[in-house]
Coordinates of C-alpha atoms and ligand atoms in Angstrom, one line a residue:
M90 CA -13.7 87.3 -218.8
T91 CA -15.7 86.9 -215.6
L92 CA -19.1 85.2 -215.7
S93 CA -20.9 88.4 -214.9
N94 CA -18.9 90.3 -217.5
R95 CA -19.7 87.6 -220.0
R96 CA -23.4 87.7 -219.1
R97 CA -23.4 91.5 -219.5
T98 CA -21.7 91.3 -222.9
L99 CA -24.1 88.6 -224.1
A100 CA -27.0 90.7 -222.7
G101 CA -25.6 93.7 -224.5
A102 CA -25.4 91.8 -227.7
T103 CA -29.0 90.6 -227.2
L104 CA -30.1 94.2 -226.5
I105 CA -28.3 95.6 -229.6
A106 CA -29.9 92.9 -231.7
A107 CA -33.3 93.6 -230.2
L108 CA -33.0 97.3 -230.7
A109 CA -31.8 96.8 -234.3
A110 CA -34.8 94.6 -234.9
G111 CA -37.0 97.3 -233.4
V112 CA -38.0 95.0 -230.6
A113 CA -38.5 96.4 -227.2
P114 CA -36.4 94.5 -224.6
T115 CA -38.4 92.2 -222.3
A116 CA -38.4 92.3 -218.6
T117 CA -36.0 89.4 -218.5
T118 CA -33.5 91.0 -220.8
A119 CA -30.5 92.4 -218.9
Y120 CA -29.3 95.6 -220.4
A121 CA -25.7 96.3 -221.3
A122 CA -23.7 98.1 -218.7
P123 CA -23.5 101.8 -219.6
A124 CA -20.3 103.7 -219.9
V125 CA -19.2 104.1 -216.3
P126 CA -18.9 107.8 -215.3
T127 CA -16.0 107.0 -212.9
A128 CA -13.7 106.5 -215.9
V129 CA -12.7 110.0 -215.3
R130 CA -12.0 109.4 -211.6
T131 CA -8.5 110.4 -210.7
T132 CA -8.3 109.2 -207.1
P133 CA -9.4 105.8 -205.9
A134 CA -12.7 105.7 -203.9
P135 CA -12.1 106.0 -200.2
A136 CA -12.3 102.8 -198.2
P137 CA -15.5 102.8 -196.1
D138 CA -15.0 103.9 -192.5
M139 CA -16.8 101.0 -190.8
E140 CA -16.0 102.3 -187.4
G141 CA -17.8 105.5 -188.4
V142 CA -20.7 103.3 -189.7
S143 CA -20.8 101.6 -186.3
A144 CA -20.7 104.9 -184.5
A145 CA -23.7 106.1 -186.6
L146 CA -25.6 102.9 -185.8
K147 CA -24.9 103.4 -182.1
A148 CA -25.9 107.1 -182.4
A149 CA -29.3 105.9 -183.8
M150 CA -29.7 103.6 -180.8
A151 CA -28.8 106.5 -178.5
E152 CA -31.7 108.3 -180.1
G153 CA -34.1 105.4 -179.2
A154 CA -33.7 102.7 -181.8
P155 CA -33.6 99.2 -180.1
G156 CA -31.2 98.1 -182.9
A157 CA -29.6 99.2 -186.2
M158 CA -27.5 97.6 -188.9
A159 CA -25.7 98.5 -192.2
R160 CA -24.2 96.5 -195.0
F161 CA -21.7 98.0 -197.5
T162 CA -20.8 96.4 -200.8
G163 CA -17.8 97.6 -202.6
P164 CA -14.8 96.6 -204.8
D165 CA -13.2 95.0 -201.8
G166 CA -16.2 92.9 -200.9
V167 CA -18.9 93.2 -198.3
R168 CA -18.7 94.7 -194.8
A169 CA -21.6 94.6 -192.4
R170 CA -22.2 96.0 -188.9
T171 CA -25.0 95.3 -186.5
E172 CA -25.8 96.8 -183.1
G173 CA -28.5 96.2 -180.5
V174 CA -31.5 93.9 -180.9
R175 CA -34.0 93.0 -183.6
D176 CA -36.5 91.8 -181.0
R177 CA -36.9 93.5 -177.7
T178 CA -39.0 90.6 -176.2
T179 CA -36.6 87.8 -176.9
G180 CA -33.5 89.9 -176.9
A181 CA -32.4 88.4 -180.2
A182 CA -29.5 90.4 -181.6
M183 CA -29.8 92.4 -184.8
D184 CA -29.0 90.2 -187.7
I185 CA -27.7 91.4 -191.1
H186 CA -29.8 88.7 -192.9
A187 CA -33.0 89.7 -191.2
R188 CA -35.9 91.2 -193.3
F189 CA -37.7 94.4 -192.5
R190 CA -40.1 96.9 -194.1
I191 CA -38.3 99.2 -196.4
G192 CA -41.0 101.9 -196.7
S193 CA -40.5 104.3 -199.5
V194 CA -37.4 102.5 -200.9
S195 CA -40.3 100.6 -202.5
K196 CA -40.9 103.7 -204.7
T197 CA -37.7 102.9 -206.5
F198 CA -38.9 99.4 -207.2
T199 CA -42.2 100.9 -208.5
S200 CA -40.4 103.4 -210.6
V201 CA -38.3 100.7 -212.2
V202 CA -41.4 98.7 -213.2
L203 CA -43.0 101.8 -214.6
L204 CA -39.9 102.7 -216.6
Q205 CA -39.6 99.2 -218.0
L206 CA -43.1 99.8 -219.3
V207 CA -41.8 103.0 -220.9
D208 CA -38.9 101.1 -222.4
E209 CA -41.5 98.7 -223.9
G210 CA -43.4 101.5 -225.4
R211 CA -46.5 100.8 -223.3
V212 CA -46.4 104.0 -221.3
E213 CA -45.2 107.5 -222.2
L214 CA -43.6 109.6 -219.5
D215 CA -45.1 112.9 -220.7
A216 CA -48.5 111.6 -221.4
P217 CA -51.4 112.6 -219.1
V218 CA -52.2 110.0 -216.4
N219 CA -55.8 110.2 -217.5
R220 CA -54.9 108.7 -220.9
Y221 CA -54.3 105.4 -219.1
L222 CA -56.7 105.9 -216.2
P223 CA -59.6 107.8 -217.8
G224 CA -61.2 110.3 -215.4
L225 CA -59.1 109.3 -212.4
L226 CA -57.5 112.7 -211.8
P227 CA -59.4 116.0 -211.8
D228 CA -56.6 117.7 -213.7
A229 CA -55.8 116.3 -217.2
R230 CA -52.5 118.1 -217.2
I231 CA -51.0 115.8 -214.6
T232 CA -48.5 113.5 -216.4
V233 CA -46.8 110.3 -215.5
R234 CA -43.5 112.2 -215.1
H235 CA -45.2 114.5 -212.6
L236 CA -46.1 111.5 -210.5
L237 CA -42.6 110.1 -210.5
T238 CA -41.0 113.4 -209.7
H239 CA -43.6 114.4 -207.0
R240 CA -44.7 117.4 -209.0
S241 CA -48.4 116.4 -209.5
G242 CA -49.8 118.5 -206.7
L243 CA -51.8 115.6 -205.4
A244 CA -52.0 116.0 -201.6
D245 CA -50.4 113.3 -199.4
Y246 CA -53.3 111.7 -197.6
T247 CA -50.9 110.1 -195.0
D248 CA -50.4 113.5 -193.4
A249 CA -53.9 113.5 -192.0
M250 CA -54.0 109.8 -191.6
F251 CA -51.0 109.8 -189.2
E252 CA -51.5 113.2 -187.6
H253 CA -51.8 111.3 -184.3
T254 CA -49.1 108.7 -184.7
V255 CA -50.2 105.7 -182.7
P256 CA -54.0 106.0 -183.0
G257 CA -53.5 106.8 -186.7
F258 CA -51.4 103.6 -187.1
E259 CA -53.7 101.4 -185.1
A260 CA -56.7 102.6 -187.2
V261 CA -55.1 101.3 -190.4
R262 CA -52.8 98.5 -189.1
N263 CA -55.2 95.8 -190.3
R264 CA -57.1 97.7 -192.9
V265 CA -57.1 96.8 -196.6
F266 CA -57.6 99.8 -198.9
S267 CA -58.2 99.8 -202.6
Y268 CA -56.0 102.2 -204.6
Q269 CA -59.1 104.1 -205.4
E270 CA -59.9 104.7 -201.7
L271 CA -56.4 106.1 -201.2
V272 CA -56.7 108.4 -204.2
D273 CA -60.1 109.5 -203.0
L274 CA -58.6 110.5 -199.6
S275 CA -56.1 112.6 -201.5
L276 CA -58.6 114.2 -203.8
A277 CA -60.7 115.2 -200.8
E278 CA -57.9 117.7 -200.0
P279 CA -56.9 120.7 -202.0
R280 CA -54.1 120.1 -204.4
T281 CA -50.7 121.5 -203.3
T282 CA -49.3 122.9 -206.6
E283 CA -50.2 123.3 -210.2
P284 CA -48.9 120.3 -212.2
G285 CA -45.2 120.4 -212.7
V286 CA -44.6 123.5 -210.8
S287 CA -42.9 122.4 -207.6
Y288 CA -41.6 119.3 -205.7
R289 CA -44.0 118.1 -202.9
Y290 CA -43.3 114.6 -201.7
S291 CA -46.6 112.7 -201.7
N292 CA -47.4 109.0 -201.3
T293 CA -50.4 109.6 -203.6
N294 CA -48.1 109.8 -206.6
F295 CA -46.9 106.3 -206.2
V296 CA -50.3 104.9 -205.4
V297 CA -51.4 106.2 -208.8
V298 CA -48.2 104.7 -210.4
G299 CA -49.3 101.4 -208.8
M300 CA -52.7 101.8 -210.4
L301 CA -51.1 102.6 -213.7
I302 CA -48.9 99.5 -213.6
E303 CA -51.9 97.3 -212.8
K304 CA -54.0 98.9 -215.6
V305 CA -51.3 98.5 -218.3
T306 CA -50.1 95.0 -217.3
G307 CA -53.5 93.7 -216.3
K308 CA -51.9 92.1 -213.2
P309 CA -51.3 93.0 -209.6
V310 CA -48.2 95.1 -208.9
A311 CA -46.9 92.1 -206.9
D312 CA -46.5 90.2 -210.2
A313 CA -44.7 93.1 -211.8
Y314 CA -42.2 93.3 -208.9
Q315 CA -41.6 89.6 -209.0
R316 CA -41.3 89.2 -212.8
R317 CA -39.4 92.3 -213.5
V318 CA -37.1 92.9 -210.5
I319 CA -37.2 90.3 -207.7
G320 CA -37.0 87.3 -210.0
P321 CA -34.3 88.5 -212.5
L322 CA -32.1 89.8 -209.7
K323 CA -32.7 86.7 -207.5
L324 CA -33.7 88.9 -204.5
R325 CA -34.5 85.9 -202.3
H326 CA -35.4 88.0 -199.2
T327 CA -37.5 90.6 -201.0
S328 CA -41.3 90.3 -201.2
Y329 CA -44.5 92.2 -201.6
V330 CA -47.1 90.4 -199.6
H331 CA -49.8 93.0 -199.3
P332 CA -52.2 92.6 -197.5
D333 CA -50.6 89.8 -195.5
T334 CA -49.5 91.4 -192.2
R335 CA -46.4 89.2 -191.6
I336 CA -42.8 89.4 -192.5
A337 CA -41.7 85.8 -193.3
G338 CA -38.5 84.2 -192.1
L339 CA -35.8 85.9 -190.0
R340 CA -37.2 89.4 -189.3
V341 CA -36.4 92.6 -187.5
R342 CA -39.3 93.7 -185.3
G343 CA -40.3 97.4 -185.7
Y344 CA -40.9 99.7 -182.8
L345 CA -42.9 102.9 -183.3
H346 CA -42.2 105.9 -181.0
P347 CA -45.5 107.4 -179.7
D348 CA -45.9 111.2 -180.0
E349 CA -46.0 111.5 -176.2
E350 CA -42.6 111.6 -174.6
G351 CA -41.9 108.7 -172.2
Q352 CA -44.6 106.4 -173.5
P353 CA -43.5 102.8 -174.3
L354 CA -42.6 101.9 -177.9
V355 CA -45.3 100.2 -179.9
D356 CA -44.5 97.0 -181.7
S357 CA -45.6 97.8 -185.2
T358 CA -44.1 94.7 -187.0
E359 CA -47.4 93.2 -188.2
Q360 CA -49.5 95.4 -190.4
T361 CA -51.0 95.3 -193.9
V362 CA -49.1 98.5 -195.1
S363 CA -52.2 98.9 -197.2
W364 CA -52.1 102.6 -196.6
A365 CA -48.9 102.7 -198.8
Q366 CA -49.0 99.6 -201.1
S367 CA -46.9 100.6 -204.2
A368 CA -45.7 103.7 -202.3
G369 CA -44.1 101.7 -199.5
A370 CA -45.0 98.1 -198.8
V371 CA -42.0 96.1 -200.0
I372 CA -40.1 93.9 -197.5
S373 CA -36.3 93.3 -198.0
D374 CA -32.9 92.8 -196.4
P375 CA -29.7 94.7 -196.7
A376 CA -28.0 92.4 -199.2
D377 CA -31.0 92.4 -201.5
L378 CA -31.2 96.2 -201.3
N379 CA -27.5 96.6 -202.3
T380 CA -28.0 94.1 -205.1
F381 CA -31.1 96.1 -206.4
M382 CA -29.5 99.5 -206.2
T383 CA -26.2 98.4 -207.8
A384 CA -28.0 96.5 -210.6
L385 CA -30.1 99.5 -211.3
M386 CA -27.1 101.8 -211.5
R387 CA -25.2 99.4 -213.6
G388 CA -28.0 99.4 -216.2
R389 CA -29.3 95.9 -215.6
L390 CA -32.9 96.9 -215.2
L391 CA -33.5 99.8 -217.5
S392 CA -32.4 101.0 -220.9
P393 CA -29.7 103.8 -221.0
R394 CA -32.5 106.2 -222.0
T395 CA -34.9 105.6 -219.0
L396 CA -32.0 105.2 -216.6
E397 CA -30.8 108.7 -217.7
A398 CA -34.4 110.0 -217.2
M399 CA -34.5 108.4 -213.7
T400 CA -31.2 109.9 -212.6
T401 CA -32.0 113.4 -214.0
V402 CA -32.7 115.3 -210.8
T403 CA -34.0 118.6 -209.4
P404 CA -33.4 119.9 -205.9
T405 CA -35.8 119.0 -203.1
D406 CA -34.6 121.7 -200.8
T407 CA -32.2 124.7 -200.7
T408 CA -29.1 122.9 -199.4
D409 CA -27.9 122.1 -202.9
T410 CA -27.2 118.5 -201.7
R411 CA -30.6 116.8 -201.9
F412 CA -32.2 116.0 -205.2
Y413 CA -35.0 113.8 -206.7
G414 CA -35.2 112.1 -210.1
L415 CA -37.9 109.6 -211.0
G416 CA -38.6 107.6 -207.8
L417 CA -35.0 108.1 -206.9
R418 CA -33.1 110.4 -204.6
R419 CA -29.6 111.8 -205.1
Y420 CA -27.6 112.9 -202.1
D421 CA -24.4 114.9 -202.6
L422 CA -22.1 113.9 -199.7
S423 CA -19.5 116.2 -198.0
C424 CA -16.6 114.5 -199.9
G425 CA -18.3 115.3 -203.3
T426 CA -19.5 111.8 -203.9
Q427 CA -23.0 111.6 -205.3
V428 CA -25.2 108.6 -204.3
Y429 CA -28.5 107.5 -205.7
G430 CA -31.2 105.6 -203.9
H431 CA -34.1 106.2 -201.5
T432 CA -35.0 106.6 -197.9
G433 CA -37.9 104.8 -196.2
T434 CA -40.1 105.3 -193.2
V435 CA -42.8 102.9 -192.1
Q436 CA -44.0 102.5 -188.6
G437 CA -41.0 100.9 -186.7
Y438 CA -38.4 101.2 -189.5
Y439 CA -36.1 103.8 -190.9
T440 CA -34.2 102.7 -194.0
Y441 CA -31.5 104.1 -196.3
A442 CA -30.5 102.3 -199.5
F443 CA -28.0 104.1 -201.8
S444 CA -25.4 103.4 -204.5
T445 CA -22.8 105.3 -206.4
R446 CA -23.7 106.1 -210.0
D447 CA -21.3 103.5 -211.3
G448 CA -22.9 100.8 -209.1
R449 CA -19.5 99.9 -207.5
R450 CA -20.3 100.9 -204.0
A451 CA -23.6 100.6 -202.1
L452 CA -24.9 100.9 -198.6
S453 CA -28.1 99.9 -196.9
S454 CA -28.9 100.7 -193.3
V455 CA -31.9 100.3 -191.1
A456 CA -32.9 101.2 -187.6
N457 CA -35.9 99.5 -186.0
T458 CA -37.8 102.6 -184.9
S459 CA -39.6 105.6 -186.4
N460 CA -41.4 108.7 -185.6
H461 CA -38.2 109.9 -184.0
G462 CA -36.4 112.2 -186.5
S463 CA -33.2 112.3 -184.5
A464 CA -32.7 108.6 -184.8
N465 CA -33.2 108.8 -188.6
T466 CA -30.7 111.7 -188.8
A467 CA -28.2 109.6 -186.8
L468 CA -28.7 106.6 -189.1
G469 CA -28.1 108.8 -192.1
G470 CA -24.5 109.2 -190.8
T471 CA -23.9 105.7 -192.2
L472 CA -23.8 107.2 -195.7
E473 CA -21.1 109.7 -195.0
A474 CA -19.0 107.1 -193.2
A475 CA -19.4 104.4 -195.8
F476 CA -19.0 106.5 -199.0
C477 CA -16.6 109.3 -197.8
G478 CA -14.4 107.1 -195.6
K479 CA -12.5 108.4 -192.6
K480 CA -12.7 112.2 -192.2
P481 CA -9.3 113.9 -192.3
T482 CA -8.2 114.9 -188.8
T483 CA -6.4 118.1 -190.0
T484 CA -7.9 121.3 -188.6
T485 CA -5.1 123.7 -189.6
P486 CA -6.1 125.3 -192.9
T487 CA -3.5 124.6 -195.5
P488 CA -3.5 127.0 -198.5
G489 CA -5.4 125.6 -201.4
R490 CA -6.7 122.6 -199.5
R491 CA -10.1 122.2 -197.8
T492 CA -9.9 120.9 -194.3
T493 CA -12.7 119.4 -192.2
S494 CA -13.3 122.7 -190.5
L495 CA -14.1 124.3 -193.9
L496 CA -16.5 121.5 -195.0
P497 CA -20.1 122.5 -195.2
A498 CA -22.1 121.6 -192.2
E499 CA -23.7 118.2 -192.4
P500 CA -27.1 118.7 -193.8
D501 CA -30.1 117.2 -192.0
L502 CA -30.4 113.7 -193.5
A503 CA -33.8 113.2 -191.9
E504 CA -35.7 115.1 -194.5
R505 CA -39.3 114.3 -194.4
R506 CA -38.8 110.7 -195.3
Ligands
REY210 C1 -46.0 107.8 -192.7 C2 -45.9 108.1 -191.2 C3 -44.7 107.7 -193.3 C4 -45.0 107.2 -190.4 C5 -44.7 107.6 -194.8 N1 -43.9 106.7 -195.3 O1 -45.4 108.3 -195.5 C6 -43.7 106.5 -196.7 C7 -42.3 106.9 -197.0 C8 -44.0 105.1 -197.1 O2 -42.1 107.9 -197.6 C9 -44.9 107.5 -189.0 N2 -45.0 108.9 -188.7 C10 -43.6 107.0 -188.5 C11 -46.1 109.5 -188.1 C12 -46.0 110.9 -187.9 O3 -47.1 108.8 -187.8 N3 -47.2 111.4 -187.1 O4 -42.6 107.8 -188.3 O5 -43.5 105.8 -188.4 O6 -41.4 106.1 -196.6

C-alpha cells in the first residue's frame, strides 16, 4: 500500500469513526476517497497532447499575451510547457514555478471553505443568507445555495466599476474596500433575477460568501483558506494577502490590455484586489492549483455529501457543454470528457484550473494578459489538448464512427470569465 493510499485509508477510518460517533469531521480531517466514477471506463484516458498544449499557449501569445504556461498532472506524471516571458522589462522567461493572480479560481477555494462549514453543521445550504447576516440582503428569500450557484440576482458591481478598463482599474488598484462597501455597490443597482430563477455570474455572491465565512468562523477569510485548504494540502505557493499589493517570490507580471486598440499594455501586477477579495484575490502557481483541484475531486476536502452538492450542475449557456455547480464549473469537452474547476480573470491574468472527476488528471494554464477575450479563448485550447489528447486526423466518415469533421464546433471557452 502506498503512503498516500494508507493515509487515505486511515483518514477514511477516522471519518467513519467520527461519523459513527456523530462528530462532524474537522478541517484537518482528510475525507475518504469516494468511489471513483471511472471504474466503468472502458478505454484508457488519452495521453495529453503536449504539442497541442504548446500550440494553444503560442496562440494566446499571438493574441497579445507576453507569455503563457500550462502544467498537466496525470497518471504518467507531470508535463509542463512555458512560452514567452513572465516579465517584459527584464525579459525573464515564463517559469512554471512562478506565482500569479488566479482571479475567480479563488471562488472554488471560498466554496470549499463554506462547504466545510456545511459539513460541520454550522451553515445550511438552503437557509436564507439573512439568518447568518441579519438584514444584509433586501430579499430574505436569497439562500446560501443561491450565492454559490450565482442565482441570487445580486448585481455584479464590477461591471460598472470596470466599464472603462484602465481608468476603472487604476481607480481601485490601491483601494481597500470593506465587504459591506462592495455589497452596497451591488445593492445600489437593480437585482437581475428573482432568487433562484436563473444563473447570472456575479462577484457579489462570493463577496457575501466571504462575509458569511467571517461571521460564522469569527476570523478573516485568510485564516480559513490557510487552516482548511492551504495548510492541509501544503500549497506552499498559494496565499491570500489582501490588502497587500505584492506577489511574493518568483512571480509572473500581469499586463492589462487597454480598451483602445494600439495603446501599450499596462503592468497590473501590483494591486490590492480588494474589489474582489473572497471572489478573486488568491495567488497561486500551476502545481498548487493542480494539487488543489485533484484533492478536491478525490474527496480530500469535503464529505461525499457536500462534494456531490458542489458537482451537481446546471447549464450556464445553451451549448450544453458549460455548467456551474457550487463555486465550480463543469466543461464537457469534445471527446466527451467532463472536467471540473474554474476560470479566472484579474487584470493581467487569465487562468484555467480543471480536473477530471476522478482527480486523476488535472491541468492549470495561465496567460499574463487580460481584457482580450481572444487570448483567453486561445488559452482555453489547453484543456482540449490536455484532456482529449491528439485529435484523430481522419476526415473520411466511417459508418458508425464519429470523425473530427463531425465533432461539434469548439465552443467559445472565453465565456464571461
Ligand atoms: C473584472 C474585470 C473581472 C477585469 C472579474 N474577475 O470580475 C473575477 C473573475 C474575479 O470572475 C478586466 N476587464 C480584465 C475589464 C473589462 O476591465 N472592461 O479583463 O482584466 O475572475
